Tab-separated table of C-alpha atoms in Angstrom:
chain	number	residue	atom	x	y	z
A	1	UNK	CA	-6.789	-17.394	3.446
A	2	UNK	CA	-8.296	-13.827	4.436
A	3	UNK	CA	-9.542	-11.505	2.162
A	4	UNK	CA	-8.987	-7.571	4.087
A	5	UNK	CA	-10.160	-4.372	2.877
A	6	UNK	CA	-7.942	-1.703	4.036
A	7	UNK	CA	-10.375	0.833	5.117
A	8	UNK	CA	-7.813	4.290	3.955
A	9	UNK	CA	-7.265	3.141	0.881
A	10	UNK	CA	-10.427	0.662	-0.269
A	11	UNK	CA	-7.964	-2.163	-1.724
A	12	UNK	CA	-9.355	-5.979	-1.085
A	13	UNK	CA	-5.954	-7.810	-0.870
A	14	UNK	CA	-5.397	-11.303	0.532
A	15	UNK	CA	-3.195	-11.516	3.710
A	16	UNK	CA	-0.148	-11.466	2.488
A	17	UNK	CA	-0.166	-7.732	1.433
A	18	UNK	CA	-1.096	-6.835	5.002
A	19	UNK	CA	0.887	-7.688	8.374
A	20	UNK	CA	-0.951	-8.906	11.408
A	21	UNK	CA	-0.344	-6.761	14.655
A	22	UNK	CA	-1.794	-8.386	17.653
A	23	UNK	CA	-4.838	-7.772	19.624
A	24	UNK	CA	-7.042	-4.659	19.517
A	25	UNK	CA	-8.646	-2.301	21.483
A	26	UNK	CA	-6.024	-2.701	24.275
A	27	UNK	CA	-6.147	-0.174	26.894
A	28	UNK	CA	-2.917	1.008	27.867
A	29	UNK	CA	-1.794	1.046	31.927
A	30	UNK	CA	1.485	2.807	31.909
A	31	UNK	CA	3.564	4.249	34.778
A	32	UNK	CA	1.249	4.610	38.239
A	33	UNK	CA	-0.723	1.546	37.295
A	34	UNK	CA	-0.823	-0.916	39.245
A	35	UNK	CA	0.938	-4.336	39.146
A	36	UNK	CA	-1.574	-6.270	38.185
A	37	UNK	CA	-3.212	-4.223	35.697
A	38	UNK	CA	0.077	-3.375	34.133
A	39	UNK	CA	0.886	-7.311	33.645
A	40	UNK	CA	-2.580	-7.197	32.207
A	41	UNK	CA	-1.613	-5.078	29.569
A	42	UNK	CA	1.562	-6.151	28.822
A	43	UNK	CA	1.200	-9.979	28.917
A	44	UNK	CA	-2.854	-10.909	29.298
A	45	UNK	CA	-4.505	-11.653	25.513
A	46	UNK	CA	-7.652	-13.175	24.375
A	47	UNK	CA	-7.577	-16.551	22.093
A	48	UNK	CA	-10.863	-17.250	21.276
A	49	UNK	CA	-12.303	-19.699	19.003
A	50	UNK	CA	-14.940	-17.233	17.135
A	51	UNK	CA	-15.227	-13.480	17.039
A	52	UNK	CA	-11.703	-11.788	17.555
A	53	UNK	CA	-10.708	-8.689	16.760
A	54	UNK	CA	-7.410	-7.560	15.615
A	55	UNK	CA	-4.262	-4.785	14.528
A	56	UNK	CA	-3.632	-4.782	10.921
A	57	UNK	CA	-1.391	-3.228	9.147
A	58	UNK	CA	-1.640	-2.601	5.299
A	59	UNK	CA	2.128	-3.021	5.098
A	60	UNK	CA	2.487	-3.174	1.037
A	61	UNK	CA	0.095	-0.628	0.097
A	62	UNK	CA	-0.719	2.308	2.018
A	63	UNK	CA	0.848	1.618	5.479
A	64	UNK	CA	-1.906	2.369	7.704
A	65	UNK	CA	-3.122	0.554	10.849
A	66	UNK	CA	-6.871	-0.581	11.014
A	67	UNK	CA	-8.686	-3.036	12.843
A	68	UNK	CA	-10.622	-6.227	11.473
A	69	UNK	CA	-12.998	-7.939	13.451
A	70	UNK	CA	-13.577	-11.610	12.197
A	71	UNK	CA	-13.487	-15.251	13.245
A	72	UNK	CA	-10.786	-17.277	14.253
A	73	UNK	CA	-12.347	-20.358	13.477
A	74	UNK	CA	-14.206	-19.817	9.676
A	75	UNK	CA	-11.726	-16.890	8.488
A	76	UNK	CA	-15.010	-14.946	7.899
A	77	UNK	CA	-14.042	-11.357	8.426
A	78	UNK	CA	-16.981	-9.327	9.694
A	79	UNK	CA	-15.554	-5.716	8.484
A	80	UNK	CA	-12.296	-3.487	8.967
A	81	UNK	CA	-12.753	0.063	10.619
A	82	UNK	CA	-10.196	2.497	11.260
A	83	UNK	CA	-7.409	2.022	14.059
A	84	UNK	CA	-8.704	5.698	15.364
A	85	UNK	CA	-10.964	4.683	17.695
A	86	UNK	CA	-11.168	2.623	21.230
A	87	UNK	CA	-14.262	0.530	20.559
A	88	UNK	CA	-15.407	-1.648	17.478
A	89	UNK	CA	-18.018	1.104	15.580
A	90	UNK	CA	-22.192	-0.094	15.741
A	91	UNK	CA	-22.223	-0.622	12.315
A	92	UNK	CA	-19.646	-3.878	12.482
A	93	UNK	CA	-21.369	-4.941	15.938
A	94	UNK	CA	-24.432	-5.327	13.946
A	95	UNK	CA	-22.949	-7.224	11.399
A	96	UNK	CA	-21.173	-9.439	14.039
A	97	UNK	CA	-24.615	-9.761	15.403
A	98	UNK	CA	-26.486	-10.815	12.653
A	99	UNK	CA	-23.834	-13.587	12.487
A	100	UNK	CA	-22.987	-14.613	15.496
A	101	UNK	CA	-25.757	-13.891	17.772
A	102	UNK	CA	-24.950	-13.619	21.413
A	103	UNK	CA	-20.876	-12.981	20.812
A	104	UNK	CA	-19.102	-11.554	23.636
A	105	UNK	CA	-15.765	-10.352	23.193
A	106	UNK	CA	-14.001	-8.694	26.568
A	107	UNK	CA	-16.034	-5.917	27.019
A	108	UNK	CA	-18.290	-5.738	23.659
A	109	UNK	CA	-21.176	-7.490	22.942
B	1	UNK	CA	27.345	17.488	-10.936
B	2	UNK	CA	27.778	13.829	-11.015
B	3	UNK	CA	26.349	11.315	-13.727
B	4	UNK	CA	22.867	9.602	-12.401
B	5	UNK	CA	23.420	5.681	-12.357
B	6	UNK	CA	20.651	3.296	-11.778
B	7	UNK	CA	20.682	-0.077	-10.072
B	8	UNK	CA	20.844	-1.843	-12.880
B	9	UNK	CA	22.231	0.307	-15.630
B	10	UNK	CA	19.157	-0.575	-17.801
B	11	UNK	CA	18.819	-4.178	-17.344
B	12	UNK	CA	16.666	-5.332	-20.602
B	13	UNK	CA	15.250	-8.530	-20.719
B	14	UNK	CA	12.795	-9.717	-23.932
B	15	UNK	CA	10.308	-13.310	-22.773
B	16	UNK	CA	7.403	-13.006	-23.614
B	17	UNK	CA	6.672	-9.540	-22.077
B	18	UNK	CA	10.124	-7.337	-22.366
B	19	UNK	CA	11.319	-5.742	-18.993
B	20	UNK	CA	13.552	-2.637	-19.066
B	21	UNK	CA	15.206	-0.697	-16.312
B	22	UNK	CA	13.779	2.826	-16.659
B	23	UNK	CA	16.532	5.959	-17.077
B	24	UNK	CA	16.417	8.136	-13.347
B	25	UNK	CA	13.319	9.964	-12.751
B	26	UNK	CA	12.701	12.676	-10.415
B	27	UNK	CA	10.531	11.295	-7.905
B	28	UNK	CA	8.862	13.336	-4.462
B	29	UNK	CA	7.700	12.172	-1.856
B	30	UNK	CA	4.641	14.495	-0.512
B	31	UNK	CA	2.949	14.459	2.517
B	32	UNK	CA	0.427	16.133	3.773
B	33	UNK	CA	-3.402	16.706	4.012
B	34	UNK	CA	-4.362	16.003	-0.021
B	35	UNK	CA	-7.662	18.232	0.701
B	36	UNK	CA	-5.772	21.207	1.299
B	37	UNK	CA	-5.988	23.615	-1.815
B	38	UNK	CA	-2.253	24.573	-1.510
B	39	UNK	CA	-0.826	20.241	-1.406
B	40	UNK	CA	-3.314	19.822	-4.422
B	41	UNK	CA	-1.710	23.381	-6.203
B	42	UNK	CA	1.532	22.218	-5.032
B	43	UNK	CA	1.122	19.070	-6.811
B	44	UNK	CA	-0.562	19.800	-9.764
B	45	UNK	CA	1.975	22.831	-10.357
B	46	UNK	CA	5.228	20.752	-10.983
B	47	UNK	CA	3.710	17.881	-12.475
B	48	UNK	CA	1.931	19.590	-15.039
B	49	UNK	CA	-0.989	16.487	-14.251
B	50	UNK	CA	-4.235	16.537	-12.660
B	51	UNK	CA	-4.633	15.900	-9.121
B	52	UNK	CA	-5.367	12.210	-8.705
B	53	UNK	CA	-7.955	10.300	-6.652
B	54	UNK	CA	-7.937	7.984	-4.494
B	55	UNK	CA	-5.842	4.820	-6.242
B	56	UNK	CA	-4.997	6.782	-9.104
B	57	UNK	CA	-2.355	7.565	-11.165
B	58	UNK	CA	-1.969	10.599	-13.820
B	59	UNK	CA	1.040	10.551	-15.583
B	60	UNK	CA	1.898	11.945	-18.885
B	61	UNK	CA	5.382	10.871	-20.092
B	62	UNK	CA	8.126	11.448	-17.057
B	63	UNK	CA	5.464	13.494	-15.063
B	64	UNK	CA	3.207	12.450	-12.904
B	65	UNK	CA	1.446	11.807	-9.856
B	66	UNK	CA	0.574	8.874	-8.204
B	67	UNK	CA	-1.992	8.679	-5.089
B	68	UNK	CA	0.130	6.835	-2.714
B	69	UNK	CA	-2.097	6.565	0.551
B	70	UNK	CA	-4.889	8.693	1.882
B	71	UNK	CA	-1.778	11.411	3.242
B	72	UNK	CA	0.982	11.176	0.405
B	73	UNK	CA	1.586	11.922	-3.012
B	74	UNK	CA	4.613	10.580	-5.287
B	75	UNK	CA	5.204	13.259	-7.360
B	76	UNK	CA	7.506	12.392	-10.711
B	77	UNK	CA	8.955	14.858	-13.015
B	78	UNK	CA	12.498	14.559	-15.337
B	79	UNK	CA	15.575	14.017	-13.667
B	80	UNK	CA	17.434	17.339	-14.044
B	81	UNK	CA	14.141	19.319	-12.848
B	82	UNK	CA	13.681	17.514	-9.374
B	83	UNK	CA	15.944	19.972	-7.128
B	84	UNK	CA	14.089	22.915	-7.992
B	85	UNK	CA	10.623	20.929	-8.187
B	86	UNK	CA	11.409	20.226	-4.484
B	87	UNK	CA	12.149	23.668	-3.805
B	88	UNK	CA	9.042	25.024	-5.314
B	89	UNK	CA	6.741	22.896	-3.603
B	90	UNK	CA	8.429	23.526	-0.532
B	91	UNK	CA	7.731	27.640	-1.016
B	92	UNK	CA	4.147	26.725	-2.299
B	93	UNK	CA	3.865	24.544	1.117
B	94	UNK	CA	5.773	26.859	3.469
B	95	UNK	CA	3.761	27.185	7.150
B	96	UNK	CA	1.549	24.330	6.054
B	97	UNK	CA	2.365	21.154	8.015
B	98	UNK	CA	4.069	18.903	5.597
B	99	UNK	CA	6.606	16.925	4.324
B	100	UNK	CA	8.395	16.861	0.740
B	101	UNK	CA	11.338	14.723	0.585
B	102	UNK	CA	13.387	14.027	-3.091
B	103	UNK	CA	13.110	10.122	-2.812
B	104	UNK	CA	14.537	9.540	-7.020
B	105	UNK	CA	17.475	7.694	-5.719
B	106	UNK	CA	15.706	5.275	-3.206
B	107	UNK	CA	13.986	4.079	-6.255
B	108	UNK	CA	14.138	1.716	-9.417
B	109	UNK	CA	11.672	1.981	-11.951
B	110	UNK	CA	11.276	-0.867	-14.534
B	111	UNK	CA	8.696	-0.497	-17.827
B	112	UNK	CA	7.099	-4.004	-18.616
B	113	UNK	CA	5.607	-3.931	-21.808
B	114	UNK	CA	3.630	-6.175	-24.297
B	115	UNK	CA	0.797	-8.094	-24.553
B	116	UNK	CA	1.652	-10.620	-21.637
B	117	UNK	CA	2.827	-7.887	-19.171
B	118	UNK	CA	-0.883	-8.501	-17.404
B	119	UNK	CA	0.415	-11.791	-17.084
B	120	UNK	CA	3.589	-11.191	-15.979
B	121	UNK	CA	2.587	-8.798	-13.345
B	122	UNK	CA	-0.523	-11.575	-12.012
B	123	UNK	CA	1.835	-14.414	-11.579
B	124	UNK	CA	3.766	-12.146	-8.863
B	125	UNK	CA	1.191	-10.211	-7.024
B	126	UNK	CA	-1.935	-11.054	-5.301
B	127	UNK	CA	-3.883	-8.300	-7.391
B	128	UNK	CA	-6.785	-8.677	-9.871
B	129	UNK	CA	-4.742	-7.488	-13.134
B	130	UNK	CA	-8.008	-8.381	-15.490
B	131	UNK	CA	-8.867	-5.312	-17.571
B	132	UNK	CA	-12.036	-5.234	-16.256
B	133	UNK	CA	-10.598	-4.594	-12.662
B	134	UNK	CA	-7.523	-2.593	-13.425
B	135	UNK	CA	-6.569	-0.043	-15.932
B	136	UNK	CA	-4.885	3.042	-17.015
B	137	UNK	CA	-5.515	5.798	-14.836
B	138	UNK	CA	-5.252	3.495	-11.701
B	139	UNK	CA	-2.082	2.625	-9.307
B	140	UNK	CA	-1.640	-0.496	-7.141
B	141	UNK	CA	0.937	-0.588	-4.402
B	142	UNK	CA	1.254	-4.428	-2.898
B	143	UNK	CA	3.490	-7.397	-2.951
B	144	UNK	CA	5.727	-8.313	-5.507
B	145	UNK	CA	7.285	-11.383	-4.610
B	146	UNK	CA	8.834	-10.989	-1.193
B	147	UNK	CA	9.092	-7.313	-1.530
B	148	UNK	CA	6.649	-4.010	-1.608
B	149	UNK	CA	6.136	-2.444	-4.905
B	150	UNK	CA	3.390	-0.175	-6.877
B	151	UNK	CA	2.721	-0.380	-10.476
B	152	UNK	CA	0.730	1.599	-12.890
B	153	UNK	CA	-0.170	1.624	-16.281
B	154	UNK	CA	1.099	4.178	-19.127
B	155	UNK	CA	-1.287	2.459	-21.777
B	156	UNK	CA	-3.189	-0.465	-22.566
B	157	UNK	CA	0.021	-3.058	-22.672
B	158	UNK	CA	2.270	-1.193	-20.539
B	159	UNK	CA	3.345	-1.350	-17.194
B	160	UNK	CA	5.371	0.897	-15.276
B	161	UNK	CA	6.840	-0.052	-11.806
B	162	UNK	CA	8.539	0.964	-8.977
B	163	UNK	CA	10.376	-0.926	-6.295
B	164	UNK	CA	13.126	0.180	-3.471
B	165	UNK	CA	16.493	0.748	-5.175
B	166	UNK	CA	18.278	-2.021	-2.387
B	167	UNK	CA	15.783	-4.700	-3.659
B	168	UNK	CA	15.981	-3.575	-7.467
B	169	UNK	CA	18.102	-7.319	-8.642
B	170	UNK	CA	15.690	-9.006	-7.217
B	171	UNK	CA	12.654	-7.325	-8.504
B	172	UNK	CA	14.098	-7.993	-12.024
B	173	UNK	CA	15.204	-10.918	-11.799
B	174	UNK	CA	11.607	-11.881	-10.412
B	175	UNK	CA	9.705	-10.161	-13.629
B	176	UNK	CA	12.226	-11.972	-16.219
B	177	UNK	CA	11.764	-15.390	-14.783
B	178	UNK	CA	7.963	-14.806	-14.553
B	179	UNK	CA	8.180	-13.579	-18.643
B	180	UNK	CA	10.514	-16.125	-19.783
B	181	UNK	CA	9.124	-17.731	-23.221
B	182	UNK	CA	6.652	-20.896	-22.501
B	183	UNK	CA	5.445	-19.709	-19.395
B	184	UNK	CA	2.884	-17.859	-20.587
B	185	UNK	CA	-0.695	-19.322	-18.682
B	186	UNK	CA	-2.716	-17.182	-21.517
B	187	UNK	CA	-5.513	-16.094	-18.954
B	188	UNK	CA	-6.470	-12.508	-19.661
């Protein structure tokens, strides 16, 4: 089971207070794209076994979105952050870091 | 005007903690930015409350307000009093971006009361209802059940709580089973 902090509102709530929404940090292509980077966006996701990071949505509390970064494989979550923002904040790439040395997710390392 | 009905007409049920449908009460809906002088003034001037912090919950009697998310305020005051409440935060708010909205009949409200109504309240949400970790003073909005609801405290043994009018049955019916007598687990 995950424990998430929402980061608007502070509360630590298990999962099932909060909705999963996919894969973050997804840039969007929209119309004058091409094909291939527009299939990219649409259909093309990461599934990784270790450091993913992810939509939330704190669906029975507050309602905000906000992103978590954590592991697939040991449920640890590395930190939440809000969903204003295109890249995962220092502060949580540290903590990734002193974790998981050596992650690479996409772009981010 | 017409007679106010609830749900549930004022479904009472006595276990081991007693669950009662609450009469109508005004409730508001505000949005807006909470640091803004004129949201807190609006606020504070038809509630008669303090402004609340983040996860709190002032309420004296049927006025109150409730800190529902870093951009919104529920706002409660009596039944009768809620049209022109709405219209006078409305003038207080005028040019500021905004949004007030009289939500009272989207609502239920149910009072759950007695020493097991910790209990009651911990067998259906995933919360930490230990008096150490919540209190009066504080609101939680989460899961009850299947559906989304947020709960307070008035005092030290009772619970007030609101749920979406459409899921209002359910929400009761959920409480009553969880206070019927010999299920109490006795933890806090």
């Amino acid at each position: 089971m995950l424990i998430l902090t929402c980061p608007y509102c502070g509360v630590s709530g298990e999962e099932t207070e909060f909705h999963g929404g996919g894969e973050a940090h997804l840039k969007r292509f929209g119309p004058g794209a091409s094909e291939a980077d527009f299939e990219s966006y649409l259909f093309h996701r990461e599934n990784p076994k270790g450091v993913h990071f992810e939509r939330w949505r704190h669906v029975n509390g507050c309602g905000k979105w906000f992103i978590a970064a954590r592991d697939t494989a040991t449920l640890q979550v590395f930190g939440t952050y809000p969903a204003q923002t295109t890249e995962p904040p220092q502060e949580i790439r540290d903590k990734i870091t002193a974790a998981r040395p050596g992650w690479r997710w996409r772009d981010f390392a | 005007m017409s007679e106010t009905v609830t749900a549930l007409g004022g479904a009472h049920y006595a276990g081991y903690a007693t669950i009662t449908e609450q009469p109508a009460r005004g409730m508001i809906t505000l949005r807006g930015n909470l640091a803004e002088v004129a949201v807190k003034n609006a606020a504070t001037g038809v509630a008669g409350v303090d402004m609340p912090d983040l996860r709190e919950c002032h309420i004296v009697d049927q006025r109150g307000i409730a800190w529902m998310s870093p951009d919104e305020l529920l706002v409660m005051v009596p039944h009768p009093e809620v049209a022109s409440a709405v219209s006078t935060i409305q003038q207080t708010l005028s040019g500021l971006h905004s949004l007030v909205v009289d939500v009272s009949d989207a609502r239920a409200l149910f009072r759950i009361e007695g020493s097991g109504a910790r209990e009651v309240l911990a067998k259906l949400c995933p919360v930490d209802l230990s008096p150490a970790a919540f209190g009066p003073g504080q609101i939680r909005r989460t899961r009850l059940g299947h559906v989304s609801a947020a709960f307070w405290m008035v005092d030290d043994s009772a619970f007030e709580l609101v749920c979406f009018r459409s899921v209002a049955q359910y929400a009761f019916d959920l409480l009553k089973t969880a206070a019927e007598p010999g299920g109490e687990v006795g933890v806090f």
